[in-house]
Amino acid sequence: MSSELEKIYDPKQVEVDVYNKWNQADAFGADPADPRKNFCMVIPPPNVTAALHLGHALNNTLQDVLIRYKRMGQYATLWMPGTDHAGIATQTVVEKRILAEEGKRRIDFERGDFVARIQEWKDEYEATILQQLQKMGCSCDWKRTRFTMDEVCAKAVRATFFKLFSDGLIYRGKRLVNWDPATQTVLADDEVEHEDVAGHFWYMQYPLVDAAELDGKHITHVTVATTRPETMLGDTAVAMNPRDPRAAVLVGRKVRLPIVGREIPIIADDHVVLPDPESEDEKAKFSTGFLKVTPAHDPDDYQIGQRHDLPMINVMAPDGSISDRHGWDDCNTPEAENLVGMDRFEARAAIVEFFRSENLLEDIREYNHSVGHSYRSHVPIEPYLSDQWYVAVKKPLPNIPDEGLIEGTDVPIQSLAGIALTPLLDGRLKFTPERYASNYKNWLENLRDWPISRQLWWGHQIPIWSKPGKRPAENVDGIIYREMETDEGVITYACVAPSHDKLEKQIEADGFVRDPDVLDTWFSSALWPFSTLGWPDVTPELKKFYPGDVLSTAREIITLWVSRMVMMGQYCVGDIPFSEVFIHAMIQDGQGRKMSKSLGNGVDPLEVIDSHGADAMRFTLVSMTTQTQDVRMPLAKMTLPDGREVNSSPKFDMGRNLCNKLWNASRFAMMNMLRCPSWSQIRPTENLADVWILSRLNGTIRDATLALESYRFNDLSEKLYHFLWDDFCDWYLEIAKARIADGQRTPKAIIAHCLDTILRLLHPIMPFITEAIWEKLNEIAPVRGPGDMHAEELLITAQWPMADGETIDPPAEGAFDMLADLIRQIRNIRVQHNIAPSRKINAIAEAIEGLSATEILVKNVETVKALANLGELKISYQEIPTPDGAAAITVGGVKVYLLDVVDKQAELDRLKKQQETLTKGIKGVESKLANEKFVANAPEDVVSRERDRLEEMQRDLAAIEKTIAALS
RNA sequence: GGGCGUUUAGCUCAGUUGGCUAGAGCGCUUCCCUUACAAGGAAGAAGUCACAGGUUCGAGUCCUGUAACGCCCACCA
C-alpha cells in the first residue's frame, strides 16, 4: 500500500483488506486465559430459514459497536456467533420448496432422508448468514461458531432434559394442537391464517334431565348457541356464568345431550359471557348464557374442562371425520352411529337437521367470525387433542428449601418461573428501555406450563423411550424410568442421559421405542448462552465468560427467548446469562409497514454494502437507534454500478457522506503532517482555536463514552458526526489552513491528535474506514498525543480514549462561539450585499476597553480575517462615526464596520430585521424578569442568565439603532 | 379484550431530572468547481411541538381527557 490515501474512498477494497488484517491478527479471538476483566455477548442466533435482513443488520451492528467498544476498553471480550435450527420454520420452508420443485410431500420421504434435505438447506443458509455477518464487519470469534443442533449444543440439550426429567419437572399432558386434517400435520400458531368467514350461530336446545321451576316458569331445556354444532358429540358439560340469576337454580342439574344421550352437568364458570342483546360486545349479543363445553375440540372449552375436571371426548379421526375410535366410547345410539364416518361438515349439516326435525333448533342467526385456516391446505384447522411433553414451570424445584411465593403471584420463588423472575425483581437483570421489563414480568407471572414436544422431524429428538407395562425392577445409571397411567394402560418412559449410546441401544433391544417428536426450538435456544461455552462440561470458556453481560435483541422475543434463557441459565448453571438486555427498534418501511418479502419492501444488507459500503450502513443504522419502538426507513429503488436494481434508502447517504468526509479530512491532515511536532513540544497552547478544539474533543470523548454506556446509540453517532464535521472540519481545519500556510506547526500536532482520537471514537461504528486510515496515519505520524507514545499498531485493539476533564474549557468554548458568530455575520453580509467570494473587504472594529468581546477579537484578528476573507481588520478604541457605505455588526458589545459594501438599502433591511428580532427578544425577557414570582422561584443561575442576556441584547440593540439612524 | 408506543420543519427523526431564542440529516432558496472533500463549501428560508383542559414563576417536556396511526400478547361459543 502506498502511504497516501486514494482520492475517493472506495469501501470495497478497503473492507476486504481490513477484514483480512483483523483475521490474521486474530483480533476477534477470545482467550479464556486472558487475565483481564471479561465482557461477553452471545449473538441472537439467526434462523437458518433465510438470509439476513436489515433488522439483523441493525441488531448485529449494535452488538458489534458494543463489543468493539469493550475490546478497546481493554476487556477480554467474547462475542459468540452461531445460528438456530428454527424447527418449524425451517422444516416448513424446505417442505414448501420440495413440494414446489419436486411435487413431493414430507411423508413421501424416510425421516432420515428428509432431515438430510433440510440439513442441505441449513448448510447453505448458515454459510450465507455467516458471510453476511462478516461483510457487515461483525467481530465475532468465528472459530467458536455454533449451531443449535451441533454436537456441543445437542449435549447441553440432552443434559438439560435429563436434569429436568430427574427433577420431575417434565410430564406428559394433553394439549390441543392446531391440526390440519387435510395434510394431517400439526401447525404452529403462526402457521394458522385467520380468515373472516360468514357463518352462523345455531341455537340448540338441550333437554334438562329433570325439569326445573324458574321464576314461576316450568323449564325443560337450556339453549346453547354455537358456531360448530358438530362438536356437540363431544360435549361434557354446559357452563353458565355464576352471576347469571338462573345459575342458582340450574347449576348442578343435568342435561341430556341429544343424539348421544349422554347426561352432562351444568356447571358455573366465569368465562361464560352473560347475555345482553343490547351490548356492543358480539359475544354478549349472541349469548344465551349457556355455553356448550367440548374440551377436546376447543381451546377455551379445554381450559374450562381443566378447571372443572371434565372428561375430554375426542369425536374425530385425524382426517376430520366423525369417529368413535379416538376416545369416544359412548357412541351407542343409532343416531350417533349414523354420524360416524361423516366428514365434519357433513356431520354439521346432519346434526343441525336432526335438531330441526326434533324441534330442538330454536334459531339460526348469521354471524361473521374469524376462523383459523391452514396456511398450507387452506382448510379450517381443527383444535385436536394430543399427548405432549410439558415442562412444569411453577412446580417447586426439588431438593431446595421452599421459600414461598413471589409476592402478588402464584409463582413459587424456587420454581423455573420464579428463578427467572427474581433477578428482575432484585435488580440484577436490567432492560433498556426500561419499559420492556414489564413485558418480561407479566409474561412470567402468568406463565403456563411449557409444552415442549413438536410433531416435526427437524430438531432435537426427544430423548425418551417408552414401552407398555411396568418399569424394570433394577435401576441403571444413566436412565430414569417413570411409569405413567395413560388411556392405553401403564406405560414406562425412560429418559437416557447424554453420551450413553450403548444404553440407548440396549433399551431399544429391550423393546423400548424412542419418541418420534422433537423439542420446541426454543428449548435449545434457551441454553444458548452456556451450551455454546461447552456446558455441562466445566470448560475454561464457561468459567471465564459465563455469566455474560449484554443481550441485544428485538422486543418480539422477550418472552419466548429472553425469559427462557434466564430461566435455564439459572436452572442449569446457577446464574443469569446476562445482566443487561437492550431492546432495539423495529425497522419499518416509509409507510410504517413491517419489512417483508411478500410486500417486496425488504432491504438486503449486502446490497446496501454494495451501494454505500458497510461503514455507511452501520453509521446510518446506529444513528436511527433511538429509544422508540419502531423506526421508519423510507425506501428508494436504486441501480447499482453492475446494473442490479435494488431496494435502498436515501438514509444511507448520510453514512456514506460521513465516510467520505472522514476520508478527505484525513487526506488533508496527512498532507500536512510533514514536520509535525510531538505533543510535548506544542503544549500548552494559548491559541483560542487550539484550546477550543481540544475542549470540544474531550467533551466529545466524554459524551460518546456516556452514550455508549447508556445504550443511546443515536446520541453517540450524532455527537461524533457533529464533532468531526462541524467542529473539526468546518472550523478547526479551515483555521489551521491559514496558520499552517503562515508557518505555524502547532496545528499540525493538534490535527494529528484530533484525528487519532476521532478514529478511535468512530471505530466501533465505522470499523473498516477507521482501521484503514489508522494504518496510514501510523506511517505518517506514529507519535501524536499525550506522552509522545507510538500509537498502537491496530486500531481494533487500541485503547479507548479517556476524556481529560481539565481540558474541557467552557469559557473558551463561549469565546469561540462568539468569534464564530462574528464570522458568520460577516459572511452573511457578504452574501446579502452580493460581494464576490474572491473579493477581500476591509473592516474596522470599534472596541470598548475591558469588554471580553474586545479581548477575544484582538487576539483572533487573523482568524477572522482568514475565515471571513477580510483584507484588513483594524481595531479602534475610539468611537468612530459610521463610515459611508459600511455595514455594521455588533457582537458582544463590539461594533464591526465592513467598509465599502455600498448597498445602503440592503444594509438597512438587514439591520431592521435584526432590530425587530432583538426588540421582540428583549420584550420577552423583560416581562419574564418583571415577574416577581419568576425572580423569586427560578434557580439563581437561570435568572442571572436571563439578566445577562437582556443586557447583551439591549447593548446590541442600542448599537444597531444608532447605525440605522446614521444610515437613514 | 390486555399491554405498549407514536403524533415536533415538506420527509425521516432528536429533544435524559420542566429553564427552548425548539435542533439534526435529507429536501428547498441564493452564491461558489477556493489547491481535503461538488458524496463538497458559504449564507438562508421553513415549526399554534396532534387537540382540549390542568399543575407551575415557567410546559415540546409533568397530570387528566380526546383523536389518529402503529406494535405486541391473548381471544373470538
Coordinates of N, CA and C (backbone and C1' of nucleotides) in Angstrom, one line a residue, chain A residues 7 194 225-227 273 283 291 300 367 369-370 435 555 594 626 628-629 632 634 651 656-657 660-661 664-665 667-668 712 714 721 725 729-730 734 737 824 827-828 913 931 933-934 937-939 945 949, chain B residues 1-7 11-16 19-21 23-27 30-32 34-46 56-58 69-77:
Chain A
K7 N -7.9 9.2 -3.6 CA -8.6 10.5 -3.6 C -10.1 10.3 -3.2
H194 N -55.9 -16.5 9.9 CA -57.2 -16.2 10.3 C -58.0 -15.6 9.2
A225 N -75.8 -21.7 22.2 CA -75.5 -21.1 20.9 C -74.1 -21.5 20.5
T226 N -74.0 -22.0 19.3 CA -72.7 -22.5 18.8 C -72.5 -22.2 17.3
T227 N -71.3 -22.0 17.0 CA -70.9 -21.9 15.5 C -70.5 -23.3 15.0
V273 N -70.0 -15.7 29.0 CA -70.4 -14.3 28.8 C -71.9 -14.2 29.1
K283 N -70.2 -11.2 21.6 CA -70.4 -12.4 22.3 C -71.7 -12.2 23.2
L291 N -73.3 -22.2 27.7 CA -72.2 -22.5 26.7 C -71.9 -24.0 26.8
D300 N -60.8 -22.9 24.5 CA -61.4 -22.3 25.7 C -62.1 -23.4 26.5
Y367 N -73.6 -14.8 11.4 CA -72.5 -14.4 12.3 C -71.2 -14.4 11.5
H369 N -67.3 -14.4 11.6 CA -66.3 -14.5 12.6 C -65.0 -15.0 11.9
S370 N -63.9 -15.0 12.7 CA -62.7 -15.4 12.0 C -62.4 -16.8 12.4
R435 N -39.1 0.1 29.9 CA -40.5 -0.3 29.9 C -40.7 -1.8 29.5
R555 N -37.9 -6.8 20.4 CA -38.8 -7.0 21.6 C -39.7 -8.2 21.4
K594 N -44.2 -3.3 8.3 CA -43.1 -4.2 8.5 C -42.4 -4.6 7.2
T626 N -32.9 4.9 18.2 CA -33.4 5.8 19.3 C -34.1 4.9 20.3
T628 N -37.2 4.6 20.8 CA -38.5 4.4 20.4 C -38.7 2.9 20.0
Q629 N -39.9 2.5 19.7 CA -40.0 1.0 19.4 C -40.1 0.7 17.9
R632 N -38.8 4.3 11.0 CA -39.1 4.1 9.6 C -37.9 4.4 8.7
P634 N -37.5 5.2 4.9 CA -38.1 5.4 3.5 C -37.3 4.7 2.5
K651 N -31.5 7.3 3.3 CA -30.9 7.4 4.6 C -29.5 7.0 4.7
R656 N -22.7 7.4 4.1 CA -21.7 7.4 3.1 C -21.0 8.7 3.0
N657 N -21.8 9.8 3.2 CA -21.2 11.1 3.1 C -20.2 11.4 4.3
N660 N -17.0 9.7 3.5 CA -16.2 10.5 2.6 C -15.6 11.7 3.2
K661 N -16.3 12.3 4.1 CA -15.8 13.4 4.8 C -14.6 13.0 5.7
N664 N -11.6 12.3 3.5 CA -10.9 13.5 2.9 C -10.3 14.4 3.9
A665 N -10.9 14.5 5.1 CA -10.3 15.2 6.2 C -9.0 14.6 6.5
R667 N -7.1 12.8 4.5 CA -6.2 13.0 3.5 C -5.5 14.4 3.7
F668 N -6.4 15.4 4.0 CA -5.9 16.7 4.2 C -4.9 16.8 5.4
R712 N -27.4 4.8 24.3 CA -28.0 5.8 23.5 C -27.2 6.0 22.2
N714 N -28.1 6.7 19.0 CA -28.3 7.8 18.2 C -27.5 9.0 18.7
Y721 N -20.6 12.8 14.7 CA -20.9 13.4 13.5 C -20.6 14.9 13.6
W725 N -17.6 16.7 11.7 CA -17.9 17.5 10.5 C -17.9 19.0 10.8
C729 N -13.8 19.8 10.9 CA -13.6 20.1 9.5 C -13.9 21.5 9.2
D730 N -15.2 21.9 9.6 CA -15.6 23.3 9.1 C -14.9 24.4 9.8
E734 N -10.2 24.7 8.8 CA -10.2 25.9 8.0 C -9.3 27.0 8.6
K737 N -5.6 25.8 8.2 CA -5.1 26.1 6.8 C -4.2 27.3 6.8
R824 N -19.7 34.4 11.0 CA -21.0 34.1 10.2 C -21.7 35.3 9.8
R827 N -19.9 36.9 6.9 CA -20.2 36.1 5.7 C -21.7 36.4 5.2
N828 N -22.6 36.5 6.1 CA -23.9 36.8 5.8 C -24.0 38.1 5.0
K913 N -34.3 44.1 10.4 CA -34.7 42.8 10.7 C -34.1 42.4 12.1
N931 N -41.6 39.7 36.3 CA -42.5 38.7 37.0 C -41.8 38.4 38.4
K933 N -42.5 36.5 40.7 CA -42.5 35.1 41.1 C -41.4 34.3 40.3
F934 N -41.2 34.8 39.1 CA -40.1 34.1 38.4 C -38.8 34.4 39.1
N937 N -38.7 32.4 42.3 CA -38.8 30.9 42.3 C -37.8 30.2 41.5
A938 N -37.4 30.9 40.4 CA -36.5 30.2 39.5 C -35.1 30.1 40.1
P939 N -34.3 29.1 39.7 CA -33.0 29.0 40.3 C -32.1 30.2 39.9
R945 N -28.8 34.2 34.1 CA -28.6 34.1 32.7 C -29.5 35.0 31.9
R949 N -28.5 38.0 29.4 CA -29.0 38.0 28.0 C -29.6 39.4 27.7
Chain B
rG1 P -62.6 -3.5 23.2 O5' -62.0 -4.7 24.1 C5' -62.5 -5.0 25.4 C4' -61.7 -6.0 26.0 C3' -60.3 -5.5 26.5 O3' -60.4 -4.9 27.8 C1' -60.1 -7.6 25.3
rG2 P -59.3 -3.7 28.1 O5' -58.0 -4.5 28.3 C5' -57.8 -5.2 29.5 C4' -56.4 -5.8 29.6 C3' -55.3 -4.8 29.4 O3' -54.9 -4.1 30.5 C1' -54.9 -6.6 27.9
rG3 P -54.4 -2.6 30.5 O5' -52.9 -2.9 29.8 C5' -51.9 -3.5 30.6 C4' -50.7 -3.7 29.7 C3' -50.1 -2.5 29.1 O3' -49.3 -1.8 30.1 C1' -50.2 -4.2 27.5
rC4 P -49.2 -0.2 29.9 O5' -48.4 0.0 28.6 C5' -47.0 -0.4 28.6 C4' -46.5 -0.4 27.2 C3' -46.4 1.0 26.5 O3' -45.4 1.8 27.0 C1' -47.2 -0.6 25.0
rG5 P -45.5 3.4 26.8 O5' -45.2 3.6 25.2 C5' -43.9 3.3 24.7 C4' -44.0 3.3 23.2 C3' -44.3 4.7 22.6 O3' -43.2 5.5 22.6 C1' -45.6 3.0 21.5
rU6 P -43.3 7.1 22.8 O5' -43.9 7.5 21.3 C5' -43.0 7.2 20.2 C4' -43.8 7.5 18.9 C3' -44.4 8.9 18.8 O3' -43.5 9.8 18.3 C1' -46.1 7.3 18.2
rU7 P -43.6 11.3 18.9 O5' -44.7 11.9 17.9 C5' -44.6 11.8 16.5 C4' -45.9 12.3 15.9 C3' -46.3 13.7 16.2 O3' -46.7 14.4 15.0 C1' -48.1 12.3 16.9
rC11 P -44.3 16.1 6.0 O5' -43.1 15.2 5.5 C5' -43.3 14.2 4.5 C4' -42.0 13.4 4.3 C3' -41.6 12.7 5.6 O3' -42.2 11.5 5.7 C1' -39.8 13.9 4.6
rU12 P -42.4 10.9 7.2 O5' -40.9 10.6 7.6 C5' -40.2 9.5 7.1 C4' -38.9 9.3 7.7 C3' -38.9 9.4 9.2 O3' -39.2 8.1 9.8 C1' -37.2 10.8 8.5
rC13 P -39.8 8.0 11.2 O5' -38.5 8.4 12.0 C5' -38.6 9.1 13.3 C4' -37.3 9.7 13.6 C3' -37.1 10.3 15.0 O3' -36.8 9.2 15.9 C1' -36.2 11.8 13.4
rA14 P -37.1 9.4 17.4 O5' -35.7 10.2 17.8 C5' -35.8 11.4 18.3 C4' -34.4 11.9 18.6 C3' -34.2 12.7 19.9 O3' -33.9 11.8 20.9 C1' -33.5 14.1 18.2
rG15 P -34.8 11.7 22.2 O5' -34.7 13.2 22.8 C5' -33.5 13.8 23.1 C4' -33.7 15.3 23.3 C3' -34.8 15.7 24.2 O3' -34.4 15.6 25.6 C1' -35.0 17.0 22.3
rU16 P -35.4 15.4 26.7 O5' -34.7 14.5 27.8 C5' -35.4 13.6 28.6 C4' -34.5 12.9 29.6 C3' -33.8 13.8 30.6 O3' -34.5 14.0 31.8 C1' -32.2 12.4 29.6
rG19 P -36.0 21.8 30.5 O5' -36.2 23.4 30.9 C5' -36.8 24.3 30.1 C4' -36.2 25.7 30.2 C3' -34.6 25.7 30.2 O3' -34.2 26.6 29.2 C1' -35.4 26.8 32.1
rC20 P -33.2 26.2 28.1 O5' -33.8 26.7 26.7 C5' -33.9 28.1 26.3 C4' -35.1 28.2 25.4 C3' -36.4 28.1 26.1 O3' -37.3 29.0 25.6 C1' -36.2 26.4 24.4
rU21 P -37.0 30.6 25.8 O5' -36.4 31.1 24.4 C5' -37.3 31.7 23.4 C4' -36.6 31.8 22.1 C3' -36.1 30.5 21.6 O3' -36.5 30.3 20.2 C1' -34.4 32.2 21.5
rG23 P -33.2 26.2 18.0 O5' -31.9 25.3 17.5 C5' -32.1 24.6 16.3 C4' -31.5 23.2 16.6 C3' -31.2 22.4 15.3 O3' -30.0 22.7 14.8 C1' -32.4 21.1 16.9
rA24 P -29.9 22.7 13.2 O5' -29.6 21.1 12.9 C5' -28.5 20.5 13.6 C4' -28.5 19.0 13.3 C3' -28.7 18.7 11.8 O3' -27.4 18.8 11.2 C1' -30.2 17.4 13.1
rG25 P -27.4 19.1 9.7 O5' -27.8 17.8 9.0 C5' -27.0 16.6 9.0 C4' -27.7 15.5 8.3 C3' -28.3 15.8 7.0 O3' -27.4 15.7 5.9 C1' -30.0 14.8 8.3
rC26 P -27.5 16.6 4.6 O5' -28.9 16.1 3.9 C5' -28.9 14.8 3.4 C4' -30.3 14.4 2.9 C3' -30.9 15.4 1.9 O3' -30.5 15.1 0.6 C1' -32.5 14.9 3.7
rG27 P -30.3 16.4 -0.4 O5' -31.8 16.9 -0.5 C5' -32.8 16.2 -1.2 C4' -34.1 16.9 -1.0 C3' -34.2 18.4 -1.5 O3' -34.3 18.5 -2.9 C1' -35.2 18.2 0.6
rU30 P -32.6 29.6 -6.6 O5' -31.5 30.5 -5.9 C5' -31.7 31.9 -5.8 C4' -30.5 32.6 -5.1 C3' -29.2 32.2 -5.6 O3' -28.8 33.0 -6.8 C1' -29.1 32.1 -3.3
rC31 P -27.9 32.3 -7.9 O5' -26.5 32.4 -7.2 C5' -25.9 33.6 -6.9 C4' -24.7 33.5 -6.0 C3' -23.6 32.5 -6.6 O3' -22.8 33.1 -7.6 C1' -24.0 32.1 -4.3
rC32 P -22.2 32.1 -8.7 O5' -21.0 31.3 -7.9 C5' -19.9 32.0 -7.4 C4' -19.1 31.1 -6.6 C3' -18.5 29.9 -7.3 O3' -17.4 30.1 -8.0 C1' -19.3 29.3 -5.1
rU34 P -12.6 26.4 -7.9 O5' -12.4 27.6 -7.0 C5' -11.2 28.3 -6.9 C4' -10.6 28.3 -5.6 C3' -10.4 26.8 -5.0 O3' -9.2 26.3 -5.4 C1' -11.4 28.4 -3.4
rU35 P -9.2 24.7 -5.9 O5' -8.7 23.9 -4.6 C5' -8.3 22.6 -4.6 C4' -6.9 22.4 -4.3 C3' -6.6 22.7 -2.8 O3' -6.9 21.6 -2.0 C1' -5.0 23.9 -4.1
rA36 P -6.6 21.8 -0.4 O5' -7.1 20.4 0.2 C5' -6.5 19.2 -0.3 C4' -7.4 18.0 0.0 C3' -8.8 18.2 -0.6 O3' -8.9 17.7 -1.9 C1' -9.0 17.5 1.7
rC37 P -9.9 18.3 -3.0 O5' -11.3 17.8 -2.5 C5' -11.6 16.4 -2.7 C4' -12.8 16.0 -1.9 C3' -14.1 16.8 -2.3 O3' -14.7 16.2 -3.4 C1' -13.9 16.7 0.1
rA38 P -15.2 17.1 -4.6 O5' -16.8 16.8 -4.8 C5' -17.7 16.7 -3.8 C4' -19.0 17.2 -4.3 C3' -19.3 16.8 -5.8 O3' -20.7 16.4 -5.9 C1' -19.5 19.2 -5.5
rA39 P -21.0 14.9 -6.0 O5' -21.3 14.4 -4.5 C5' -22.6 14.5 -3.8 C4' -22.3 14.2 -2.4 C3' -21.0 14.9 -1.9 O3' -21.1 16.0 -1.0 C1' -20.9 12.5 -1.8
rG40 P -21.7 16.1 0.3 O5' -20.7 17.1 1.0 C5' -19.3 16.8 1.0 C4' -18.4 17.9 0.6 C3' -18.9 19.3 1.1 O3' -18.5 19.5 2.5 C1' -18.3 19.5 -1.2
rG41 P -19.5 20.4 3.4 O5' -19.0 21.8 2.9 C5' -17.6 22.2 3.1 C4' -17.4 23.6 2.6 C3' -18.4 24.6 3.1 O3' -18.1 25.1 4.5 C1' -18.2 24.9 0.8
rA42 P -19.3 25.5 5.4 O5' -19.7 26.9 4.8 C5' -18.8 27.9 4.8 C4' -19.4 29.1 4.2 C3' -20.8 29.5 4.8 O3' -20.7 30.2 6.0 C1' -20.8 29.6 2.4
rA43 P -21.9 30.0 7.1 O5' -23.0 30.8 6.4 C5' -22.8 32.2 6.2 C4' -24.0 32.8 5.4 C3' -25.4 32.5 5.9 O3' -25.7 33.4 7.0 C1' -25.3 32.0 3.6
rG44 P -26.8 33.2 8.0 O5' -28.1 33.3 7.0 C5' -29.2 32.5 7.2 C4' -30.1 32.7 6.0 C3' -31.5 32.2 6.2 O3' -32.3 33.2 6.8 C1' -30.6 31.3 4.2
rA45 P -33.3 32.8 8.0 O5' -34.5 32.3 7.1 C5' -35.1 33.1 6.1 C4' -36.1 32.3 5.3 C3' -37.0 31.4 6.1 O3' -38.2 32.1 6.5 C1' -36.0 30.1 4.4
rA46 P -38.7 31.9 7.9 O5' -39.2 30.4 7.9 C5' -40.4 30.1 7.0 C4' -40.5 28.6 6.8 C3' -40.7 27.8 8.1 O3' -42.1 27.8 8.4 C1' -39.0 26.8 6.8
rU56 P -50.6 25.5 40.8 O5' -49.1 25.8 40.2 C5' -48.0 25.2 40.8 C4' -46.8 25.5 40.0 C3' -46.5 26.9 39.6 O3' -45.9 27.6 40.7 C1' -46.3 25.6 37.7
rC57 P -46.3 29.1 41.1 O5' -45.7 29.9 39.9 C5' -46.1 31.3 39.7 C4' -45.2 31.9 38.6 C3' -45.1 31.2 37.3 O3' -46.2 31.4 36.5 C1' -43.0 31.8 38.0
rG58 P -46.9 30.2 35.7 O5' -45.7 29.8 34.8 C5' -45.3 30.6 33.6 C4' -44.1 30.1 33.0 C3' -44.2 28.6 32.4 O3' -44.9 28.6 31.2 C1' -42.2 28.8 33.6
rC69 P -56.9 5.5 12.3 O5' -55.3 5.2 12.2 C5' -54.6 5.7 11.1 C4' -53.1 5.6 11.5 C3' -52.6 4.3 11.9 O3' -52.3 3.4 10.7 C1' -51.8 5.8 13.4
rG70 P -52.6 1.8 10.9 O5' -51.5 1.4 11.9 C5' -50.1 1.4 11.4 C4' -49.2 1.2 12.5 C3' -49.2 -0.1 13.2 O3' -48.6 -1.2 12.5 C1' -48.9 1.6 14.8
rC71 P -49.0 -2.7 12.7 O5' -48.1 -3.0 14.1 C5' -46.7 -3.0 14.0 C4' -46.1 -3.2 15.4 C3' -46.6 -4.5 16.1 O3' -45.9 -5.6 15.7 C1' -46.7 -2.7 17.6
rC72 P -46.6 -7.0 15.6 O5' -46.6 -7.5 17.2 C5' -45.3 -7.7 17.8 C4' -45.5 -7.8 19.3 C3' -46.5 -8.9 19.7 O3' -45.9 -10.2 19.7 C1' -47.0 -7.0 20.9
rC73 P -46.8 -11.4 19.3 O5' -47.7 -11.6 20.6 C5' -47.1 -12.0 21.8 C4' -48.1 -11.9 23.0 C3' -49.3 -12.7 22.7 O3' -49.1 -14.1 23.0 C1' -49.9 -10.6 23.6
rA74 P -50.1 -15.1 22.2 O5' -51.5 -15.0 22.9 C5' -51.6 -15.3 24.3 C4' -53.0 -14.9 24.8 C3' -54.2 -15.4 24.0 O3' -54.5 -16.7 24.5 C1' -54.4 -13.1 24.3
rC75 P -55.1 -17.7 23.4 O5' -56.5 -17.1 23.1 C5' -57.5 -17.2 24.1 C4' -58.7 -16.4 23.8 C3' -59.5 -16.8 22.5 O3' -60.4 -17.8 22.8 C1' -59.1 -14.5 22.5
rC76 P -60.8 -18.8 21.6 O5' -61.9 -17.8 20.9 C5' -63.1 -17.5 21.5 C4' -63.8 -16.5 20.6 C3' -64.2 -17.0 19.3 O3' -65.4 -17.8 19.3 C1' -63.2 -14.9 19.1
rA77 P -65.4 -19.2 18.6 O5' -66.8 -19.7 19.1 C5' -67.0 -21.1 19.2 C4' -68.2 -21.3 20.0 C3' -69.4 -20.6 19.6 O3' -70.1 -21.4 18.6 C1' -69.1 -20.4 21.9

